[in-house]
Amino acid sequence: MGGKAALGQFKLSFWLTLVSFCAFAVAFGLYVMAEKEVDEVSENRFISHEMTDELIRTSEDLTRFARAYVVTGDTIYRRYFNEVMDVREGKRQRLPAGEYAFHDLTPIQESGSPMVTVPGKPIMQLLRETGLSDHEFELLLVAKTNSDILTRLEKKAMDMAENPGPNVDLGRERAIRLLYDEEYRAAKLNILAPIAEAHRLMSGRLDIRLEESKKTALRILIAFLLLGVVTLGLFLRAYLQLQKILGGNVGDLQQCLAALGRGQFETPPHQAEAPPYSIMGGIQATRQQLARIDLELRAELEKSHRINQMYLALAQCNQSILRIEEKDDLFPRICQDAVILAGLKVAWVALCDPLKQEMQVVSECSSGILNGGEDIPEYFEQRQFDFHFPYCCRGEAVWFPDIHDPAQAEGWRLLAQQYHCGAIAALPLMVNHRAIGSFIVCAENPAAFDEVIRTLLTEFAVDVGHVLNRFELEKERRHSLQIEELRSFLLEKVTATLTLHHFLEEAVTKVEAILPHCFCTVMLVDKDGVTLRTGAMPSLPVFFSEAIDGLKVGPGKGSCGNAIATGERTIAEDLSVHPFWRDYWPLAQRAGLRSCWSEPIMSTSGKIFGAFAIYHAEPRAPSAYDLQLLEMAAGLAALAIEHRQSLDAQHKLSQAVEQSSNAILITDSDIQIEYANASYLQNTGRRLQDIIGSRPSILSSGKTPPATYQEMWDQLRKGESWKGELINRYTDGTEHVDLTHISPIRDAKGHVTHFLAIQEDITDKKRNDERIRYLAHFDLLTGLPNRSLLEERARAAINHAERNQRRLAVLFLDLDHFKDVNDTLGHSIGDSLLVEVASRLRQNLREEDLLSRLGGDEFIVMLTDVDEKASERIAQKLIALVSTPFSIGGYELNVTPSIGIAVYPEDGTDLETLLRNADAAMYRSKTQGRNTFSFFTREMQERSARHLELVNALRHALAGQQFALHYQPQISLTGRKLAGAEALLRWTHPALGVVSPAEFIPVAEESGLILEIGEWVLRTALQQLKVWRDQGLSDFCMAVNLSAVQFRNKELPSLVQRLLEETGVPPDCLELELTESMAMHDPAAAIAMMNQLHAQGVRLSIDDFGTGYSSLSYLKQFKVYKLKIDKSFVHDVSEDPEDEAIISAVISMAHKLEMITIAEGVETHDQLHFLQGQGCDEIQGYFFSRPLPPDDFLRWVQHDLKNHLQ
């Protein structure tokens, strides 16, 4: 039999079986329906009898209640009577089935009054609905009518029993006779007879119908069993037909299917080929098709594997760049890793040059470069990616998934042709939220940069930015050390015995060493005040030095000429276009110079000595560090020039014997004065003839050390010269330090005949040297030791403590809110405050303790031979001292300190470690509310690690969709409705779990991530509000909290406007919440920001009102419409009278300022009752609902809100 015939036979068997089975199912259904009809007839029979019995029972109940009433006179029976009547007539709901006491139909309240009734159906209507025949219903209707007649008789009897008057007892007896006479009994029988007849008719009719239904069910059951037998036979026939088309036995079929399940798609060689029309043949064809699909799937898996490899490569690249310590190693490393590890074709790093408006390639790598076969195309070395400059400056990522598209930029297409690339990406490199360049990568596959790879590369670029930020911070620290190094170096050179030219050469060389690739010069102004002279120019060509030497100074005459003429700093970023260099550009071009920054060298009296200039070979604008270095070099050069001029003057005086500049004395070999010049005579106050023959000791003060005299005589006896310092007392009584040079004068035979003494008064020089040494080790403002002297003395103190096994403590003291004093009252007041603080601290510390100022408002106190208790006692004393008000410049200033304490050796064995740990402890004091002290603990190290962990996790939280918003309802007490919802941020990290907002929000603010997170919160909240409005929830407002960083961001109004336009939410449906402290930090700026937001239609509210400090005069100016009472006042309001008074005052004040109030943290009914009594407008808290996810919030509003408002 052919496959077609076998299949036809199987189909026939199948359809016959199916038809038989359907008939079998129909028979089963008919049988079930027949059995159901039997049940329905039985139930109808029960209900019919039930209702007829109820008619009898109601009549009996009416009789019993009427008789009880006329006998007892109790009104409860009359009411029962009326309630039974109401049930019969459908005016009151019937009892559930099975409850027959009609006087219990209506529940009775404790007060005795009935509950409100619910209408039902009349009993006759219920009887009609049971399916009675017309005759049966007419009989029951007759019984009902007779019952109604009897009811009227019963009402008449009850009326007779309750008539007032002298014949009350007579009326009651008549009523009783009326209800018990023969006429009443006959009327009662007239009711029961029709009911009994109807009951008999119903029983007969329903019994017949029930019997017929049972017979029908039996016949269907027999048919059902016969069809079952037929169906079983047809199933057997279909099974035999199926065997013919399987093409093999079931075992082989099962093995084939099992092989398919195991993924074995190749047909075994030992297996016979089944006919193509059989199932086995179809399976074999399927295995062949699946084998082909398996090959394709393997190819796709290989593709996925390549993507995973890129993931792993870039992750490894991230780890490697985090270990890089030098910025110069970063860009080559990321380019190499992108090519070697990630398998990209080529990678560049190009930095923005804002001055040239172009991109400069600083690092590159390609697979061809690594193999020695290719290099960066000359085209891109010349053009430097300047076509990408606008995108880079905006910090935009650029993706070119199909670089062969003619619409792409010409530069990118040329790049793709050079390297046979299919896709290019340019990712911004951000430092301090500013784009400094781009990381550009090329891939061979046009589809290489899918969404996953884009996300990974974007995160990689962000991580590179974090490393660059770290380098920037390290650079700032290095710059501070370099500036301090330059200062110490030059101050040391100032006091050294160098000529002015050598000093200027040293200064220029030192600055050139600190600033690589620069050329420094010092130009001095001649005695005429208008001619330039070269002071030092070691690194520039000789022709340049010769060309500018002798030029005239004046405004606009080059950078140095203009700086000297105007006394102001002159910056020429590009000499080729700067107007001051128009006449000198050819000379500068020949010398290879393109930029010049010049600082005037000015004395303390304002005299201009010259200018210190820094040149570069390329156009360049100075950084703040460059300017600081330039200013310091010029200032110290001025100090050196003044110092050298003073030395030169003294030197000229010492050699001008003819002019008697110095005291000059000639004695004989017996040391008796033979000659003294006018200077010496002036010092002694005597005439020459009065001192001839005297000894030079007439000027002795008695303070010159005897060892000095001993050394002098030893030298002179040996016939050698002697030079030293003598402390002499002049005729005016003042003591002077004379640099005395005594030389022997010999005759022609070499015998000493005389001595020549030259005395130079170096008192002022000694004072200047002391001043310079003082500046090198002490703070100029407060006179306290600076960091240099602190390190020197700290080393000695630590060594002493180590040798003697003693302890010492380092206190890091920082003034709280000192910046506010500078910003509001000026730096002169701030400096005076620092001087007063230093004075108080110095006066109240022991002589052996060390007090130092690091800079700004930071002081260091090193306490020797103290333990923790002594350190704590001293810290408390210092806090009390600093917290006492200061009277400065007519102002009474109140400042408080925060102190951190680190103890040697537990918290560190060197000054750097002790300072770092004390600084961490001081920061802990800041977070604890300031005006306190904290000891360093290991917990602080753990908190620092936790802080770093949270910062790193937050950087990826948005991209990882780890944030969610929950919404807490705000209820209007006046309108008894939903007034708003507050959006509350929640963060669930895959490793850290649920992180509290109180922990991660401050971290986000400190790291600068709060702006990005805040924008996400605002956008998500508005999008959710738009969804709810579309679902019909339109009559409420969305409240979003603002952080201090967001509120002070000038871009906030434009961001709010843009998000409102994106989501289509009306501005008055958005409420921005800010705290009191945010508003009062800078009231003027806060008012300006509120006015902008208010002009956009956005509502503003003050959150946590009462916990900060508000000025009512400013509060009136704030564009806010709502004050939120802090939950700390609400929590104990039922127990704390002070909290009650505060809440009452806030609500009263807000209403008078036409503001509404909302109380947060409401959890109990007592709190709600109090707030209602005080006129609070809105409520928020767990009393109504906790913060809910969006779907739960919607269900709460739709289902639970009404229950809470009742």
Short mmCIF file of N, CA and C in Angstrom, two decimals, residues 170-292:
data_model
loop_
_atom_site.label_atom_id
_atom_site.label_comp_id
_atom_site.label_asym_id
_atom_site.label_seq_id
_atom_site.Cartn_x
_atom_site.Cartn_y
_atom_site.Cartn_z
N LEU A 170 -62.69 47.51 78.86
CA LEU A 170 -63.82 47.00 78.08
C LEU A 170 -63.41 46.80 76.65
N GLY A 171 -62.66 47.75 76.09
CA GLY A 171 -62.20 47.61 74.70
C GLY A 171 -61.31 46.42 74.53
N ARG A 172 -60.49 46.17 75.51
CA ARG A 172 -59.57 45.04 75.37
C ARG A 172 -60.36 43.72 75.42
N GLU A 173 -61.35 43.61 76.26
CA GLU A 173 -62.14 42.38 76.33
C GLU A 173 -62.88 42.14 75.02
N ARG A 174 -63.37 43.22 74.44
CA ARG A 174 -64.06 43.06 73.15
C ARG A 174 -63.07 42.60 72.10
N ALA A 175 -61.86 43.13 72.13
CA ALA A 175 -60.86 42.73 71.13
C ALA A 175 -60.51 41.27 71.29
N ILE A 176 -60.40 40.82 72.55
CA ILE A 176 -60.06 39.41 72.77
C ILE A 176 -61.17 38.51 72.25
N ARG A 177 -62.42 38.88 72.53
CA ARG A 177 -63.54 38.05 72.03
C ARG A 177 -63.55 38.04 70.51
N LEU A 178 -63.18 39.18 69.91
CA LEU A 178 -63.18 39.27 68.45
C LEU A 178 -62.17 38.29 67.87
N LEU A 179 -61.04 38.05 68.54
CA LEU A 179 -59.96 37.21 67.99
C LEU A 179 -60.14 35.75 68.38
N TYR A 180 -61.13 35.46 69.24
CA TYR A 180 -61.29 34.08 69.65
C TYR A 180 -62.69 33.53 69.37
N ASP A 181 -63.56 34.26 68.72
CA ASP A 181 -64.92 33.77 68.48
C ASP A 181 -64.93 32.85 67.29
N GLU A 182 -66.11 32.29 66.98
CA GLU A 182 -66.27 31.31 65.91
C GLU A 182 -66.07 31.92 64.55
N GLU A 183 -66.49 33.18 64.42
CA GLU A 183 -66.34 33.84 63.11
C GLU A 183 -64.87 33.93 62.74
N TYR A 184 -64.06 34.24 63.74
CA TYR A 184 -62.60 34.35 63.47
C TYR A 184 -62.05 32.98 63.08
N ARG A 185 -62.52 31.88 63.80
CA ARG A 185 -62.01 30.56 63.45
C ARG A 185 -62.44 30.15 62.06
N ALA A 186 -63.64 30.53 61.65
CA ALA A 186 -64.10 30.18 60.30
C ALA A 186 -63.26 30.90 59.26
N ALA A 187 -62.96 32.16 59.51
CA ALA A 187 -62.11 32.90 58.55
C ALA A 187 -60.75 32.25 58.44
N LYS A 188 -60.30 31.71 59.56
CA LYS A 188 -58.98 31.07 59.53
C LYS A 188 -59.00 29.82 58.68
N LEU A 189 -60.10 29.05 58.78
CA LEU A 189 -60.22 27.85 57.96
C LEU A 189 -60.33 28.18 56.50
N ASN A 190 -60.93 29.31 56.16
CA ASN A 190 -61.03 29.75 54.75
C ASN A 190 -59.65 30.02 54.15
N ILE A 191 -58.70 30.25 54.97
CA ILE A 191 -57.33 30.46 54.45
C ILE A 191 -56.67 29.12 54.20
N LEU A 192 -56.81 28.18 55.10
CA LEU A 192 -56.05 26.94 55.03
C LEU A 192 -56.57 26.00 53.95
N ALA A 193 -57.88 26.03 53.68
CA ALA A 193 -58.44 25.09 52.71
C ALA A 193 -57.88 25.31 51.31
N PRO A 194 -57.87 26.51 50.72
CA PRO A 194 -57.29 26.70 49.37
C PRO A 194 -55.82 26.33 49.34
N ILE A 195 -55.12 26.62 50.43
CA ILE A 195 -53.68 26.31 50.42
C ILE A 195 -53.48 24.80 50.36
N ALA A 196 -54.28 24.04 51.10
CA ALA A 196 -54.13 22.58 51.08
C ALA A 196 -54.44 22.03 49.70
N GLU A 197 -55.46 22.58 49.02
CA GLU A 197 -55.79 22.11 47.68
C GLU A 197 -54.66 22.43 46.70
N ALA A 198 -54.12 23.64 46.79
CA ALA A 198 -53.01 24.01 45.90
C ALA A 198 -51.81 23.12 46.16
N HIS A 199 -51.58 22.79 47.41
CA HIS A 199 -50.45 21.94 47.75
C HIS A 199 -50.61 20.56 47.14
N ARG A 200 -51.85 20.04 47.15
CA ARG A 200 -52.10 18.73 46.56
C ARG A 200 -51.87 18.77 45.07
N LEU A 201 -52.36 19.79 44.37
CA LEU A 201 -52.18 19.89 42.91
C LEU A 201 -50.70 20.00 42.54
N MET A 202 -49.98 20.76 43.29
CA MET A 202 -48.54 20.93 42.99
C MET A 202 -47.80 19.61 43.15
N SER A 203 -48.09 18.87 44.18
CA SER A 203 -47.40 17.60 44.41
C SER A 203 -47.63 16.64 43.27
N GLY A 204 -48.88 16.57 42.79
CA GLY A 204 -49.16 15.65 41.69
C GLY A 204 -48.44 16.06 40.43
N ARG A 205 -48.52 17.33 40.10
CA ARG A 205 -47.90 17.81 38.85
C ARG A 205 -46.39 17.60 38.88
N LEU A 206 -45.77 17.95 39.95
CA LEU A 206 -44.29 17.86 40.00
C LEU A 206 -43.83 16.42 40.10
N ASP A 207 -44.62 15.52 40.71
CA ASP A 207 -44.22 14.11 40.75
C ASP A 207 -44.18 13.52 39.35
N ILE A 208 -45.20 13.87 38.52
CA ILE A 208 -45.23 13.36 37.14
C ILE A 208 -44.02 13.86 36.37
N ARG A 209 -43.74 15.14 36.51
CA ARG A 209 -42.60 15.73 35.75
C ARG A 209 -41.28 15.11 36.20
N LEU A 210 -41.13 14.83 37.47
CA LEU A 210 -39.90 14.24 37.97
C LEU A 210 -39.70 12.84 37.42
N GLU A 211 -40.78 12.06 37.31
CA GLU A 211 -40.67 10.70 36.78
C GLU A 211 -40.26 10.72 35.34
N GLU A 212 -40.83 11.66 34.56
CA GLU A 212 -40.46 11.76 33.13
C GLU A 212 -38.99 12.14 32.98
N SER A 213 -38.51 13.01 33.79
CA SER A 213 -37.10 13.42 33.68
C SER A 213 -36.16 12.27 33.99
N LYS A 214 -36.51 11.43 34.94
CA LYS A 214 -35.65 10.30 35.27
C LYS A 214 -35.61 9.29 34.12
N LYS A 215 -36.78 9.06 33.45
CA LYS A 215 -36.79 8.13 32.32
C LYS A 215 -35.92 8.65 31.18
N THR A 216 -36.02 9.94 30.91
CA THR A 216 -35.21 10.52 29.85
C THR A 216 -33.73 10.36 30.14
N ALA A 217 -33.33 10.58 31.36
CA ALA A 217 -31.92 10.43 31.74
C ALA A 217 -31.45 8.99 31.55
N LEU A 218 -32.30 8.00 31.82
CA LEU A 218 -31.92 6.61 31.66
C LEU A 218 -31.68 6.27 30.19
N ARG A 219 -32.57 6.76 29.31
CA ARG A 219 -32.40 6.49 27.89
C ARG A 219 -31.08 7.10 27.38
N ILE A 220 -30.79 8.30 27.78
CA ILE A 220 -29.54 8.93 27.32
C ILE A 220 -28.33 8.17 27.83
N LEU A 221 -28.41 7.63 29.05
CA LEU A 221 -27.29 6.88 29.61
C LEU A 221 -27.00 5.63 28.77
N ILE A 222 -28.06 4.97 28.32
CA ILE A 222 -27.86 3.76 27.50
C ILE A 222 -27.17 4.14 26.19
N ALA A 223 -27.63 5.23 25.55
CA ALA A 223 -27.01 5.68 24.30
C ALA A 223 -25.54 6.04 24.53
N PHE A 224 -25.28 6.63 25.63
CA PHE A 224 -23.91 7.06 25.96
C PHE A 224 -22.98 5.85 26.06
N LEU A 225 -23.45 4.77 26.70
CA LEU A 225 -22.63 3.56 26.83
C LEU A 225 -22.39 2.89 25.48
N LEU A 226 -23.41 2.87 24.61
CA LEU A 226 -23.23 2.27 23.28
C LEU A 226 -22.21 3.04 22.46
N LEU A 227 -22.30 4.36 22.49
CA LEU A 227 -21.33 5.18 21.74
C LEU A 227 -19.93 4.99 22.27
N GLY A 228 -19.79 4.73 23.55
CA GLY A 228 -18.48 4.47 24.11
C GLY A 228 -17.85 3.23 23.53
N VAL A 229 -18.68 2.16 23.37
CA VAL A 229 -18.15 0.92 22.78
C VAL A 229 -17.72 1.15 21.35
N VAL A 230 -18.55 1.89 20.57
CA VAL A 230 -18.23 2.14 19.15
C VAL A 230 -16.94 2.95 19.06
N THR A 231 -16.82 3.95 19.91
CA THR A 231 -15.63 4.80 19.87
C THR A 231 -14.38 4.01 20.19
N LEU A 232 -14.46 3.10 21.11
CA LEU A 232 -13.31 2.27 21.44
C LEU A 232 -12.87 1.43 20.25
N GLY A 233 -13.85 0.89 19.51
CA GLY A 233 -13.49 0.11 18.32
C GLY A 233 -12.83 0.97 17.26
N LEU A 234 -13.35 2.15 17.06
CA LEU A 234 -12.76 3.03 16.06
C LEU A 234 -11.35 3.46 16.46
N PHE A 235 -11.12 3.61 17.76
CA PHE A 235 -9.77 3.94 18.22
C PHE A 235 -8.81 2.81 17.86
N LEU A 236 -9.22 1.55 18.02
CA LEU A 236 -8.38 0.41 17.69
C LEU A 236 -8.06 0.39 16.20
N ARG A 237 -9.08 0.68 15.38
CA ARG A 237 -8.85 0.71 13.92
C ARG A 237 -7.86 1.82 13.55
N ALA A 238 -7.98 3.00 14.16
CA ALA A 238 -7.06 4.10 13.86
C ALA A 238 -5.64 3.77 14.28
N TYR A 239 -5.51 3.01 15.38
CA TYR A 239 -4.17 2.64 15.83
C TYR A 239 -3.49 1.73 14.81
N LEU A 240 -4.26 0.79 14.25
CA LEU A 240 -3.68 -0.11 13.23
C LEU A 240 -3.26 0.67 12.00
N GLN A 241 -4.08 1.64 11.59
CA GLN A 241 -3.71 2.46 10.42
C GLN A 241 -2.47 3.30 10.72
N LEU A 242 -2.33 3.74 11.96
CA LEU A 242 -1.18 4.57 12.33
C LEU A 242 0.12 3.80 12.22
N GLN A 243 0.08 2.52 12.56
CA GLN A 243 1.27 1.70 12.47
C GLN A 243 1.81 1.65 11.05
N LYS A 244 0.87 1.74 10.08
CA LYS A 244 1.29 1.64 8.67
C LYS A 244 2.04 2.88 8.21
N ILE A 245 1.77 4.03 8.82
CA ILE A 245 2.40 5.26 8.31
C ILE A 245 3.53 5.74 9.22
N LEU A 246 3.80 4.99 10.34
CA LEU A 246 4.92 5.42 11.17
C LEU A 246 6.26 5.21 10.48
N GLY A 247 6.33 4.17 9.65
CA GLY A 247 7.57 3.92 8.93
C GLY A 247 8.59 3.17 9.76
N GLY A 248 8.28 2.67 10.89
CA GLY A 248 9.19 1.96 11.75
C GLY A 248 8.50 1.65 13.07
N ASN A 249 9.21 0.90 13.89
CA ASN A 249 8.58 0.60 15.17
C ASN A 249 8.71 1.80 16.11
N VAL A 250 7.97 1.73 17.17
CA VAL A 250 7.92 2.84 18.11
C VAL A 250 9.28 3.04 18.80
N GLY A 251 10.01 1.95 19.02
CA GLY A 251 11.31 2.07 19.66
C GLY A 251 12.28 2.89 18.82
N ASP A 252 12.29 2.57 17.49
CA ASP A 252 13.16 3.35 16.60
C ASP A 252 12.74 4.82 16.59
N LEU A 253 11.43 5.00 16.55
CA LEU A 253 10.91 6.37 16.53
C LEU A 253 11.32 7.11 17.81
N GLN A 254 11.20 6.39 18.95
CA GLN A 254 11.58 7.00 20.24
C GLN A 254 13.07 7.33 20.26
N GLN A 255 13.91 6.42 19.72
CA GLN A 255 15.35 6.69 19.69
C GLN A 255 15.68 7.90 18.83
N CYS A 256 14.97 8.03 17.70
CA CYS A 256 15.21 9.20 16.83
C CYS A 256 14.83 10.49 17.55
N LEU A 257 13.67 10.46 18.20
CA LEU A 257 13.24 11.66 18.91
C LEU A 257 14.18 11.98 20.08
N ALA A 258 14.63 10.92 20.80
CA ALA A 258 15.56 11.14 21.90
C ALA A 258 16.87 11.75 21.39
N ALA A 259 17.32 11.27 20.22
CA ALA A 259 18.54 11.85 19.63
C ALA A 259 18.34 13.32 19.32
N LEU A 260 17.15 13.63 18.78
CA LEU A 260 16.86 15.05 18.52
C LEU A 260 16.89 15.85 19.81
N GLY A 261 16.33 15.27 20.89
CA GLY A 261 16.33 15.96 22.17
C GLY A 261 17.73 16.20 22.70
N ARG A 262 18.66 15.26 22.42
CA ARG A 262 20.04 15.42 22.87
C ARG A 262 20.88 16.29 21.95
N GLY A 263 20.25 16.76 20.86
CA GLY A 263 20.97 17.63 19.94
C GLY A 263 21.78 16.86 18.92
N GLN A 264 21.54 15.55 18.76
CA GLN A 264 22.24 14.75 17.76
C GLN A 264 21.42 14.76 16.48
N PHE A 265 21.82 15.65 15.57
CA PHE A 265 21.01 15.87 14.38
C PHE A 265 21.46 15.04 13.18
N GLU A 266 22.65 14.43 13.22
CA GLU A 266 23.10 13.60 12.09
C GLU A 266 22.43 12.23 12.16
N THR A 267 22.02 11.69 11.02
CA THR A 267 21.37 10.37 10.94
C THR A 267 22.43 9.29 11.06
N PRO A 268 22.27 8.32 12.00
CA PRO A 268 23.26 7.25 12.15
C PRO A 268 23.39 6.45 10.86
N PRO A 269 24.60 6.00 10.53
CA PRO A 269 24.79 5.27 9.26
C PRO A 269 24.09 3.91 9.25
N HIS A 270 23.90 3.28 10.44
CA HIS A 270 23.29 1.96 10.48
C HIS A 270 21.77 2.02 10.35
N GLN A 271 21.20 3.18 10.44
CA GLN A 271 19.73 3.29 10.40
C GLN A 271 19.24 3.30 8.96
N ALA A 272 18.26 2.39 8.70
CA ALA A 272 17.73 2.29 7.33
C ALA A 272 16.91 3.53 7.01
N GLU A 273 16.93 3.89 5.76
CA GLU A 273 16.20 5.09 5.34
C GLU A 273 14.72 4.73 5.22
N ALA A 274 13.89 5.46 5.91
CA ALA A 274 12.44 5.20 5.89
C ALA A 274 11.80 5.86 4.67
N PRO A 275 10.63 5.35 4.25
CA PRO A 275 9.93 5.97 3.11
C PRO A 275 9.68 7.46 3.41
N PRO A 276 9.76 8.29 2.40
CA PRO A 276 9.64 9.74 2.66
C PRO A 276 8.26 10.12 3.17
N TYR A 277 7.18 9.29 2.79
CA TYR A 277 5.86 9.69 3.24
C TYR A 277 5.61 9.29 4.69
N SER A 278 6.47 8.43 5.28
CA SER A 278 6.25 7.97 6.65
C SER A 278 6.76 9.01 7.66
N ILE A 279 6.29 8.80 8.90
CA ILE A 279 6.72 9.73 9.96
C ILE A 279 8.21 9.61 10.18
N MET A 280 8.72 8.34 10.15
CA MET A 280 10.15 8.16 10.33
C MET A 280 10.91 8.88 9.23
N GLY A 281 10.40 8.83 8.03
CA GLY A 281 11.04 9.56 6.95
C GLY A 281 11.02 11.06 7.20
N GLY A 282 9.88 11.53 7.73
CA GLY A 282 9.82 12.98 8.05
C GLY A 282 10.81 13.35 9.14
N ILE A 283 10.97 12.47 10.14
CA ILE A 283 11.93 12.75 11.21
C ILE A 283 13.34 12.81 10.66
N GLN A 284 13.64 11.86 9.75
CA GLN A 284 14.98 11.88 9.16
C GLN A 284 15.22 13.16 8.37
N ALA A 285 14.20 13.62 7.66
CA ALA A 285 14.34 14.90 6.93
C ALA A 285 14.50 16.07 7.91
N THR A 286 13.77 15.96 9.03
CA THR A 286 13.88 17.03 10.05
C THR A 286 15.27 17.07 10.65
N ARG A 287 15.85 15.89 10.89
CA ARG A 287 17.21 15.85 11.47
C ARG A 287 18.21 16.49 10.52
N GLN A 288 17.99 16.25 9.23
CA GLN A 288 18.89 16.91 8.27
C GLN A 288 18.73 18.43 8.29
N GLN A 289 17.48 18.90 8.40
CA GLN A 289 17.22 20.35 8.46
C GLN A 289 17.79 20.95 9.76
N LEU A 290 17.61 20.23 10.87
CA LEU A 290 18.13 20.72 12.14
C LEU A 290 19.65 20.75 12.15
N ALA A 291 20.26 19.79 11.46
CA ALA A 291 21.71 19.82 11.37
C ALA A 291 22.19 21.10 10.69
N ARG A 292 21.46 21.49 9.64
CA ARG A 292 21.83 22.75 8.96
C ARG A 292 21.62 23.96 9.89
#
